[in-house]
Coordinates of C-alpha atoms in Angstrom, one line a residue:
Chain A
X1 CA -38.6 151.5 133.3
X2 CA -40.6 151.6 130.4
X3 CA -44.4 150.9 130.3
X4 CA -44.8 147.6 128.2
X5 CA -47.7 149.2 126.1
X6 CA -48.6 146.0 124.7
X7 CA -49.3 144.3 127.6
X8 CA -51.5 146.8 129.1
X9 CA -53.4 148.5 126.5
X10 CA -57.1 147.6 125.7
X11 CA -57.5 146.3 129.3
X12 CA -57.8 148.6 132.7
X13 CA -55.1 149.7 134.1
X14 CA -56.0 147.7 137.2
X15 CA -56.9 144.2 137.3
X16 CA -59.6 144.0 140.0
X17 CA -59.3 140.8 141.0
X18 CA -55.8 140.8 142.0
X19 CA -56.3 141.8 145.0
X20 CA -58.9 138.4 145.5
X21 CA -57.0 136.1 143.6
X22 CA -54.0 137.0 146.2
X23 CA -56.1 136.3 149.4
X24 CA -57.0 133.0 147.8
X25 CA -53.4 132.0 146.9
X26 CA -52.5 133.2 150.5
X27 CA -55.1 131.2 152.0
X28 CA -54.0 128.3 150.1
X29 CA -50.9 129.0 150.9
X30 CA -51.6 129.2 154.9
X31 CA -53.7 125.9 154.6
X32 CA -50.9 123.9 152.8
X33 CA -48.2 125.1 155.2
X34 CA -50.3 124.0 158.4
X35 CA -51.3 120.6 156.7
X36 CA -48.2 120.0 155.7
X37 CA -46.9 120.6 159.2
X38 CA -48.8 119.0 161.0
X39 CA -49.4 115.5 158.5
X40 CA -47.6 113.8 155.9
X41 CA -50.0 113.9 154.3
X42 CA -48.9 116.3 150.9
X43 CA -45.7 113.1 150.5
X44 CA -47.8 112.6 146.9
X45 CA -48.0 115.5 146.2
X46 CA -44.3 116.8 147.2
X47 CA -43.3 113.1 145.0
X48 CA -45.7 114.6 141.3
X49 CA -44.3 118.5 141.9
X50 CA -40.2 116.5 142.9
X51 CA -41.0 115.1 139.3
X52 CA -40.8 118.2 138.1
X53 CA -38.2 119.4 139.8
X54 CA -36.1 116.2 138.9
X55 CA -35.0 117.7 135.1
X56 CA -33.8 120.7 136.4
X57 CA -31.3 119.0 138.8
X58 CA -30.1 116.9 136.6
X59 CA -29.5 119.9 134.5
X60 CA -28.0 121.5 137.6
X61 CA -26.1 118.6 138.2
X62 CA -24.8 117.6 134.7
X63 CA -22.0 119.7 134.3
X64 CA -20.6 118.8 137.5
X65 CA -21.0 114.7 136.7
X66 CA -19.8 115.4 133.2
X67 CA -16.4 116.7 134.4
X68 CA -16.3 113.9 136.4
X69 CA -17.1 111.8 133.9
X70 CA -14.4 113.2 131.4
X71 CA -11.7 113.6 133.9
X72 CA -12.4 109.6 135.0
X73 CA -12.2 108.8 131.1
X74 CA -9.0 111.1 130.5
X75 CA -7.2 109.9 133.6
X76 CA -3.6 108.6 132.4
X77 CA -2.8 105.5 132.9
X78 CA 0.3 106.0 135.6
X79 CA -2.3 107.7 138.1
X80 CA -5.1 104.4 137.1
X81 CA -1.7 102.6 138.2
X82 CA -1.1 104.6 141.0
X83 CA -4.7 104.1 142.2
X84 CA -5.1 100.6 141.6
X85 CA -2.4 99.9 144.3
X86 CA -3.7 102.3 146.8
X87 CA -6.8 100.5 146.2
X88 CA -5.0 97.0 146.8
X89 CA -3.4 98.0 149.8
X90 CA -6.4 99.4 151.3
X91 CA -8.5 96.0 150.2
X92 CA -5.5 93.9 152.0
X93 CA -5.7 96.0 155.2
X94 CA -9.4 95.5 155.5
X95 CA -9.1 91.8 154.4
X96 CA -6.7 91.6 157.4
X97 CA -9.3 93.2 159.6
X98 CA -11.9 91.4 159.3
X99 CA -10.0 88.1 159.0
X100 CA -10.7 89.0 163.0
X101 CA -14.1 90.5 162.6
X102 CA -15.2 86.9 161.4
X103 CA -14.0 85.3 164.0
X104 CA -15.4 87.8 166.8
X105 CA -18.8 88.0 165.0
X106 CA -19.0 83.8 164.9
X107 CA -17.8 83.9 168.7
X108 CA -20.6 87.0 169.3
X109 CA -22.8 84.8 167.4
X110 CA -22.4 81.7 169.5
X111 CA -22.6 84.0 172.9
X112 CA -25.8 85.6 172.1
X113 CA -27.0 81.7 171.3
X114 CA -26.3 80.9 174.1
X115 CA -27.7 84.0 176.3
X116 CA -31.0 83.2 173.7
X117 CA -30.6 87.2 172.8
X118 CA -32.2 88.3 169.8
X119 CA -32.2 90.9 167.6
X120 CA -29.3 90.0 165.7
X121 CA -28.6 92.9 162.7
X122 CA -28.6 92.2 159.6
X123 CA -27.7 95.1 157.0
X124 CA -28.0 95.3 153.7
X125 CA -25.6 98.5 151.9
X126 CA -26.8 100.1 149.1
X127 CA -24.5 102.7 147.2
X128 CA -25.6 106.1 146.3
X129 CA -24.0 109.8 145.2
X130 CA -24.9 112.8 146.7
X131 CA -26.1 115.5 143.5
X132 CA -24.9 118.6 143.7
X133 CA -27.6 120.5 143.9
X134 CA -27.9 122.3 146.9
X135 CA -31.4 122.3 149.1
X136 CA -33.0 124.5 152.0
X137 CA -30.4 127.3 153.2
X138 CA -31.4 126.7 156.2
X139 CA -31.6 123.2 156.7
X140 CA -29.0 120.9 156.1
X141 CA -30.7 118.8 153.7
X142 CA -28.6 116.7 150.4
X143 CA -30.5 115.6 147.1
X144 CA -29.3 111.8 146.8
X145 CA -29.7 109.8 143.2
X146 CA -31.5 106.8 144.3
X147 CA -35.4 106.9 145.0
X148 CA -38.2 104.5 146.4
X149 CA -37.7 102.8 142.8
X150 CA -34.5 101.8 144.0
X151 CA -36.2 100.9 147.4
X152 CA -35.0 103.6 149.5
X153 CA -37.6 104.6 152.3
X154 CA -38.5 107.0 154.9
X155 CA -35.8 107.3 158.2
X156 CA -33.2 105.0 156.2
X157 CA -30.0 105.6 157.9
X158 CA -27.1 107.0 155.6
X159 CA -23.3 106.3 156.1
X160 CA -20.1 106.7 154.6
X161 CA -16.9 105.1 155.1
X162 CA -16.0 106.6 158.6
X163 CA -19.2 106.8 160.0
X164 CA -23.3 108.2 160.0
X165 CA -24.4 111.0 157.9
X166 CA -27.6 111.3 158.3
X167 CA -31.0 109.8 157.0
X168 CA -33.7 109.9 154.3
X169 CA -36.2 112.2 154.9
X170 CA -38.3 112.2 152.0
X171 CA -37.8 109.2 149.3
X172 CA -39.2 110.4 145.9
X173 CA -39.7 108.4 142.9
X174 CA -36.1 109.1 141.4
X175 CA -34.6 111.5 143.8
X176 CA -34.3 111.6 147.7
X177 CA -33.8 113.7 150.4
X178 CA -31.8 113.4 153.1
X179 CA -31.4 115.2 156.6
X180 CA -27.9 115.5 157.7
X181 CA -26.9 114.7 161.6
X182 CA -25.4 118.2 161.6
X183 CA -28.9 119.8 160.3
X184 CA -30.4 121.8 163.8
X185 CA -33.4 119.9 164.0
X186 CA -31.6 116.1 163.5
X187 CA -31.0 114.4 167.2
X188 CA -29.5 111.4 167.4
X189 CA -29.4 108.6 169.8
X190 CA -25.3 107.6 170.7
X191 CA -24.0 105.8 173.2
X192 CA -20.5 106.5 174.6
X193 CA -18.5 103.4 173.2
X194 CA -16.2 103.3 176.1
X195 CA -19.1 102.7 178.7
X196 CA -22.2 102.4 176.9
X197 CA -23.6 106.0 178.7
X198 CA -26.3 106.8 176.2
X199 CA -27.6 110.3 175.4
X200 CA -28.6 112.3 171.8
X201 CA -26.6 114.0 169.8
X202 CA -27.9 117.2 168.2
X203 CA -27.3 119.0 164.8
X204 CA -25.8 122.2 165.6
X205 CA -25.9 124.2 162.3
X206 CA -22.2 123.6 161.1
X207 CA -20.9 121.3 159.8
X208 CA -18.0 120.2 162.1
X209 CA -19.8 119.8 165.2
X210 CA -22.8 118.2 167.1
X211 CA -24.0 118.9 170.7
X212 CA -24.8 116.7 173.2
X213 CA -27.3 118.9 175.7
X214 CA -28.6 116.1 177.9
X215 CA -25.6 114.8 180.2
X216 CA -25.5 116.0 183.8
X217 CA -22.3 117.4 185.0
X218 CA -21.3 114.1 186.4
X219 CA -22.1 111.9 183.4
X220 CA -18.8 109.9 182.3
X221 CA -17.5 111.0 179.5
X222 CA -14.5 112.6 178.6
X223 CA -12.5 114.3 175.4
X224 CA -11.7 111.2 172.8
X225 CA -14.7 109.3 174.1
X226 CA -16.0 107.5 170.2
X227 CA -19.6 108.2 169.9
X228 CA -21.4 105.3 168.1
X229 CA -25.4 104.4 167.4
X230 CA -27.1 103.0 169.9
X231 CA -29.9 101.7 167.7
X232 CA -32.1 103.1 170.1
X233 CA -34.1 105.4 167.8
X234 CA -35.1 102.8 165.6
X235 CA -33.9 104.7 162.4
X236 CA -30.3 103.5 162.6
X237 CA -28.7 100.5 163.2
X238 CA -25.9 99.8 166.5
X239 CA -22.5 100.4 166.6
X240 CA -22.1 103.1 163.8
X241 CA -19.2 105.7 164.9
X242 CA -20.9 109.3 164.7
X243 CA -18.2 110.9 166.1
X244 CA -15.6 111.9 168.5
X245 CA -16.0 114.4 171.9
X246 CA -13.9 117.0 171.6
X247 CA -14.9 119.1 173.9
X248 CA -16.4 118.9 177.3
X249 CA -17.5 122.0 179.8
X250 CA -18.3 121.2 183.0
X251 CA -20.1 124.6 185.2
X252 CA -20.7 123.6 188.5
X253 CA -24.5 125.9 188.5
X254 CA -25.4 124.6 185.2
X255 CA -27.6 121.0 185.0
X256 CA -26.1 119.7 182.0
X257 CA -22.4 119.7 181.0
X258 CA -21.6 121.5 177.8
X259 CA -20.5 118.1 175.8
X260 CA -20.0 118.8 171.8
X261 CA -18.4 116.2 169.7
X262 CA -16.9 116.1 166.0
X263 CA -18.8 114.0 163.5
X264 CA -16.4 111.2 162.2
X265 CA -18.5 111.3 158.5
X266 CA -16.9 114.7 156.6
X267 CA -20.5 115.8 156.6
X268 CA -19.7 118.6 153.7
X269 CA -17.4 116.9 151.8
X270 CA -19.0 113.2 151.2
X271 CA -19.9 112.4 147.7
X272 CA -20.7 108.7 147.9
X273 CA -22.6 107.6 151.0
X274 CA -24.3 104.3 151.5
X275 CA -27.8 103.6 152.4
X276 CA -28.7 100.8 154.8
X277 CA -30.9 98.7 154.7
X278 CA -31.9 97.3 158.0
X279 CA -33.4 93.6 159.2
X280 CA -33.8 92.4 162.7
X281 CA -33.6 88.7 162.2
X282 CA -35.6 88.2 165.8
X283 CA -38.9 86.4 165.4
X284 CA -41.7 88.3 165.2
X285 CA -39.6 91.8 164.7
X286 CA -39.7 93.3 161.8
X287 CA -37.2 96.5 161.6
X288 CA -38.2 99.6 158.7
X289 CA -40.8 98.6 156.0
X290 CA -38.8 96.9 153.7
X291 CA -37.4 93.9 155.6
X292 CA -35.9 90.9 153.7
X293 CA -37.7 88.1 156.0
X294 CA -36.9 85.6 153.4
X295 CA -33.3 86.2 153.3
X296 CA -32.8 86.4 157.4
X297 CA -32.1 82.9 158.5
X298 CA -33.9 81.5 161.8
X299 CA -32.8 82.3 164.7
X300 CA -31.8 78.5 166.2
X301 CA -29.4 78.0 163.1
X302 CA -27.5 81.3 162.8
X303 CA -24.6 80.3 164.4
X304 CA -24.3 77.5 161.8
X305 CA -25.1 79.3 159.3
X306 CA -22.7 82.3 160.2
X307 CA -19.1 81.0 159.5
X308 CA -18.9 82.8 156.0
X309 CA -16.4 83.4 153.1
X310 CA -13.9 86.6 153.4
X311 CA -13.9 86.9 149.7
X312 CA -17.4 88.1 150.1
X313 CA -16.5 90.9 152.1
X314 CA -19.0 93.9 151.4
X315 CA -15.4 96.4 149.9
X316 CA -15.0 94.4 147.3
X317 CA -18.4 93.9 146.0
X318 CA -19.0 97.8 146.3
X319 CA -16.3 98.6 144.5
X320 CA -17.4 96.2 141.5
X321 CA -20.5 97.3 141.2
X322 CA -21.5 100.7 142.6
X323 CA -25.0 100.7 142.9
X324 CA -25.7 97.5 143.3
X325 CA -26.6 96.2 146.6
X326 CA -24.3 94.9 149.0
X327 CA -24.6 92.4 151.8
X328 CA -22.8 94.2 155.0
X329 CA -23.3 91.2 157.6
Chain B
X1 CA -52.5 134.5 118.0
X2 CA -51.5 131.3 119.8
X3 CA -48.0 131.4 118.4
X4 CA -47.2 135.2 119.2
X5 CA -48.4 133.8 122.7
X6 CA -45.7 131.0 123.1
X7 CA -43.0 133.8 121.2
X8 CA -43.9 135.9 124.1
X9 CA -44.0 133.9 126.7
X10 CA -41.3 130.9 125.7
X11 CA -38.2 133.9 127.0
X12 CA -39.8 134.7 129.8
X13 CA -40.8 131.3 131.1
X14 CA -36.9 130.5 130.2
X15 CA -35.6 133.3 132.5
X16 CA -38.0 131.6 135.5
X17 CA -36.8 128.3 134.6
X18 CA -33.1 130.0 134.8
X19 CA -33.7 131.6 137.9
X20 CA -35.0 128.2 139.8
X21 CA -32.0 126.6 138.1
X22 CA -29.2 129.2 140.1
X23 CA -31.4 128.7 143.3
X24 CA -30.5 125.0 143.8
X25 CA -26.9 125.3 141.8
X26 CA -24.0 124.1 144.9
X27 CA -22.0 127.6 145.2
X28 CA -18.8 127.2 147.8
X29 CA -19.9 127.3 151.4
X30 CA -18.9 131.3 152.1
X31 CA -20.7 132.3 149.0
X32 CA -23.9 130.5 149.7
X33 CA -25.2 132.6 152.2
X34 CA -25.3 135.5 149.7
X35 CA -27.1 133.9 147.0
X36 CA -29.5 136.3 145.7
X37 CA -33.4 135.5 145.9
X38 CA -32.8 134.4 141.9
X39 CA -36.6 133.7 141.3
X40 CA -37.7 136.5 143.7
X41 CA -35.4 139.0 141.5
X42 CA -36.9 137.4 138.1
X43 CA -40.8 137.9 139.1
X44 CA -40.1 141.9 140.8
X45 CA -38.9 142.2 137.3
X46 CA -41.8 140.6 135.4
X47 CA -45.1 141.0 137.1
X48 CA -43.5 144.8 137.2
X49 CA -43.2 144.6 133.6
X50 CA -46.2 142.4 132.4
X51 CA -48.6 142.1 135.3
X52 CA -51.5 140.7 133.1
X53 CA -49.6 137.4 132.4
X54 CA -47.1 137.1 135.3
X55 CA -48.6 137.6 138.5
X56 CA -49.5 136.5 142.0
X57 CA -50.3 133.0 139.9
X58 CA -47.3 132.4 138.1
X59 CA -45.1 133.4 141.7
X60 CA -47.4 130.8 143.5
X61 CA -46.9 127.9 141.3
X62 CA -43.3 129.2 140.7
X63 CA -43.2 128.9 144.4
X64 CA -44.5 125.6 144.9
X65 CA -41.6 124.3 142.8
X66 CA -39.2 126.0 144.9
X67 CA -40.6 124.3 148.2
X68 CA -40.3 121.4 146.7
X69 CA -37.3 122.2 145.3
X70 CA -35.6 123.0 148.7
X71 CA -37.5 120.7 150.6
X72 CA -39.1 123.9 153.0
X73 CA -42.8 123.3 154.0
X74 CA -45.2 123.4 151.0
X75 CA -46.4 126.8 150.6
X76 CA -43.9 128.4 152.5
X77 CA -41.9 130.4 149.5
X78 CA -45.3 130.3 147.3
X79 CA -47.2 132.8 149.8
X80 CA -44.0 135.3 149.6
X81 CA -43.2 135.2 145.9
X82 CA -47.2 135.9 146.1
X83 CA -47.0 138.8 148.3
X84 CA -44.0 140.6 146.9
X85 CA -45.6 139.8 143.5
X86 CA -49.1 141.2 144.3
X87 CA -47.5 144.1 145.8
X88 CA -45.7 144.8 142.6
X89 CA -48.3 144.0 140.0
X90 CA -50.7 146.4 142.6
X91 CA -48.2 149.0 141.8
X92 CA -46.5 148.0 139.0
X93 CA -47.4 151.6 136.7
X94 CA -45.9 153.7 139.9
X95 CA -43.0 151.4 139.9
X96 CA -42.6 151.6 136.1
X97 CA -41.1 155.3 136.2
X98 CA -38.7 154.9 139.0
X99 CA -35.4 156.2 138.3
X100 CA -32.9 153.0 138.5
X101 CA -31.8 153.9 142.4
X102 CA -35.5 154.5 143.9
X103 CA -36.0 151.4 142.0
X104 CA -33.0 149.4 143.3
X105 CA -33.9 151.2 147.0
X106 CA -38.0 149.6 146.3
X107 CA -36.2 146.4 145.8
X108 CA -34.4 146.3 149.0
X109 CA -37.5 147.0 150.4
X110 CA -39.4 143.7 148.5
X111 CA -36.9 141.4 149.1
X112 CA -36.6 142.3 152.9
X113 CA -40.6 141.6 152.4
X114 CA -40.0 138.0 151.0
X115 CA -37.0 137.2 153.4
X116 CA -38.9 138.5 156.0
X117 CA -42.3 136.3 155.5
X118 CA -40.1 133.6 155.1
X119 CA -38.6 133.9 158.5
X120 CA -41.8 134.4 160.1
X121 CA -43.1 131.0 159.1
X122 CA -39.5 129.4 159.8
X123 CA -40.1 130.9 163.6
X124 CA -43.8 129.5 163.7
X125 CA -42.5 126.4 162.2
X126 CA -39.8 125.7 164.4
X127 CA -37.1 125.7 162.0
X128 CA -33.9 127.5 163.4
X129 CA -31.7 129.8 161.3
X130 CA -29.4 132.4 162.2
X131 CA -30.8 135.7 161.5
X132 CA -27.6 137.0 159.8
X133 CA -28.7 134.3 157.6
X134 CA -31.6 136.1 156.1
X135 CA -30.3 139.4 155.5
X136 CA -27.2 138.0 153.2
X137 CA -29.9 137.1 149.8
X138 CA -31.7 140.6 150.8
X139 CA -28.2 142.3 150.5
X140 CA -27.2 140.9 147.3
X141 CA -29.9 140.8 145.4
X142 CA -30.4 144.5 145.8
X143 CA -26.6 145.0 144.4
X144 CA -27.5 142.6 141.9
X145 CA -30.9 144.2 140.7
X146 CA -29.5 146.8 138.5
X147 CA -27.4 144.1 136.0
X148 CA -30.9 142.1 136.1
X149 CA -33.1 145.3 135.1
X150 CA -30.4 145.8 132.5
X151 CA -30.5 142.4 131.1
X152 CA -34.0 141.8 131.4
X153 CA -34.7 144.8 129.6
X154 CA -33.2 143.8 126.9
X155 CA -35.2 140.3 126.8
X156 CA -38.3 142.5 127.1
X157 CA -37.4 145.2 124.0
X158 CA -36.8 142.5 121.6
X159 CA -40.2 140.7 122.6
X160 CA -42.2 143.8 122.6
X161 CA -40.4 144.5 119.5
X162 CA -41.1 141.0 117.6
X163 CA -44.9 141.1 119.3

């Protein structure tokens, strides 16, 4: 290489404070990686250096939106046709569907009134789009658009249509990031939906399957058993599928059987996810730190109140207006 | 005075900007474990280059970014880039007259450096990754380096030319 003579002539050849201003920046260094280990307390100033950041992955992003954009605009009008119907049929299944759901959930409704349980979940669905702008290589971490200005918080859970991805794990301003179930350090708590056995389900690493480390060799479960939330955690709400056993190892000198499951979300592939919004409407229980207490109705009159309108059925609203916010009852 | 500054600096703070840009760009799943250490690459080249304006500062703050960037523990990839960065400003007029292989050979060396600091903290951390993992960036940059020196060198003749 050639010397650049400009930039070191007139000055010695050898800065002597290098050498100190390197043991300062590693010292720094040292004391931001333990505080921000140990605390949260660096969230404002991740959120200031993530505003940044934020220009350079839009740029990153753009030219992967813009062909979106352009092949949405150029699309031809037979495969707008095509898609409309597949759209139809799908919207008439799920009307069907939950032409039962409604009944079951007034009939649910009126059991837990009558067993006075509480804790009834509401949850509000918000839309958002994965960037693609990929994060940690070693994590297993998404950049989503939406941000605490669009009211997403710390631990909200994140879905798409077949079941949990992951949750939020750091809300910026504009942008957030979210933790994947499949990242090594997520555990989740499941339940078995056939029998309600609960355990956690750990990230492995890859994307196609999680562990389940804690059941004994005589827990029941079996290949095909659904895995859904079991609320437990706090972070996400019930009865979400995360995924499907596939596999289950029992060693006779081992403690724990050798369980792993397949997510039901396609964890690599999703694009749009939604972001939910939880609300206990119990009295005196207040789920997340954005709860909607106005909008939960009391307790005494929710089985009244509960016999509601298919048309406003949370698909078709989402697909009117991505983005918006949905009411997922 | 102040503009020749900007004139020299504007490229150079391009390329960085470049290189954070190709560290958070999606690349398919089998290729992502080789993507090369793109801002490491960029300030090897510069503080080797120009160590009075790009040194263990600009790799720190250039670092910062990138935690924030990927979301890693603040601090973590600013005290690497620093260290590879001081080591190469320290000996930046050895480096200079390496022939392109020693060179490439010194860079394998840095970049095993940088991956290997940040697997230390991932370990004190907590954070798992599979080892293989770390050596993918180390192996391609290296291949890489000699296309980058090339390119770079090119940035850096018409700068010092126009200076």
């Amino acid at each position: 290489m050639v010397a650049d003579s400009t930039d070191s002539e007139h000055r010695s050849t050898k800065s002597p404070a290098l050498g100190l201003r390197f043991l300062v920046l590693a010292a720094l260094s040292i004391v931001l990686l333990v505080v921000d280990h140990r605390e949260n307390h660096l969230d404002a100033v991740r959120k200031v250096i993530g505003a940044t950041v934020y220009p350079l992955r839009i740029l990153v992003d753009a030219p992967v939106s813009s062909w979106r954009w352009v092949r949405e605009n150029t699309a031809g009008r037979n495969d707008l046709l095509l898609e409309i119907s597949r759209l139809n049929a799908e919207r008439l299944l799920t009307h069907a569907r939950l032409q039962r759901f409604t009944a079951l959930e007034s009939e649910n409704a009126r059991l837990r009134a009558m067993l006075d349980a509480t804790a009834k979940v509401r949850d509000q669905v918000q839309v958002a789009e994965i960037m693609s702008v990929s994060s940690n290589p070693f994590r297993h971490i998404v950049v989503i658009d939406k941000g605490s200005r669009d009211g997403v918080y710390n631990g909200q859970a994140m879905i798409d249509a077949d079941g949990v991805v992951g949750q939020v794990i750091e809300a910026g301003l504009l942008l957030s990031n979210g933790v994947l179930i499949s990242d090594p350090d997520h555990a989740l708590p499941v339940q078995v939906n056939r029998n309600g056995l609960r355990t956690i389900a750990v990230g492995s690493g890859e994307f196609d399957h999680l562990d389940l480390p804690f059941l004994p060799n005589n827990a029941d479960i079996e290949e095909g058993d659904l895995l859904v939330t079991s609320g437990l955690g706090g972070a996400f709400p019930p009865g979400y599928p995360v995924g499907v056993v596939d596999s289950v190892t029992r060693v006779p000198q081992e403690p724990f059987a050798d369980v792993t499951a397949t997510p039901a979300a396609r964890l690599n592939q999703v694009r749009e996810i939604m972001l939910i919004r939880t609300a206990l409407e119990a009295p005196g229980v207040e789920a997340g730190d954005d709860v909607d207490a106005e909008e939960a109705p009391e307790p005494g009159t929710a089985p009244a109140a509960r016999p509601e309108q298919p048309e406003a059925e949370p698909g078709g609203d989402a697909e009117a207006e991505p983005g918006g916010e949905v009411e997922n009852e | 005075m102040n503009s020749v500054n900007v004139s020299r600096r504007l490229p150079v703070m391009i390329c960085i900007i470049m290189a954070l840009m190709l560290a958070i760009v999606p690349m398919p799943a089998l290729a992502s474990p080789y993507r090369p250490d793109w801002v490491a690459l960029t300030l090897i080249y510069w503080s080797i280059s120009m160590p009075r304006t790009y040194s263990v500062g600009t790799a720190w703050l250039v670092g910062i970014v990138l935690d924030v960037a990927h979301g890693t523990l603040l601090g973590q990839h600013a005290l690497a880039l620093a260290f590879i960065t001081y080591l190469t400003a320290r000996f930046h007029l050895q480096l200079r007259v390496f022939p392109l292989l020693q060179m490439t050979a010194t860079v394998f060396a840095l970049l095993s450096i940088y991956q290997f600091i940040l697997f230390w903290i991932n370990g004190i951390a907590g954070t798992y990754a599979d080892t293989a993992a770390y050596w993918g960036p180390v192996v391609s940059g290296t291949l890489l380096w000699p296309l980058i020196q090339y390119v770079f060198s090119g940035i850096r003749y018409r700068l010092t030319r126009s200076a």
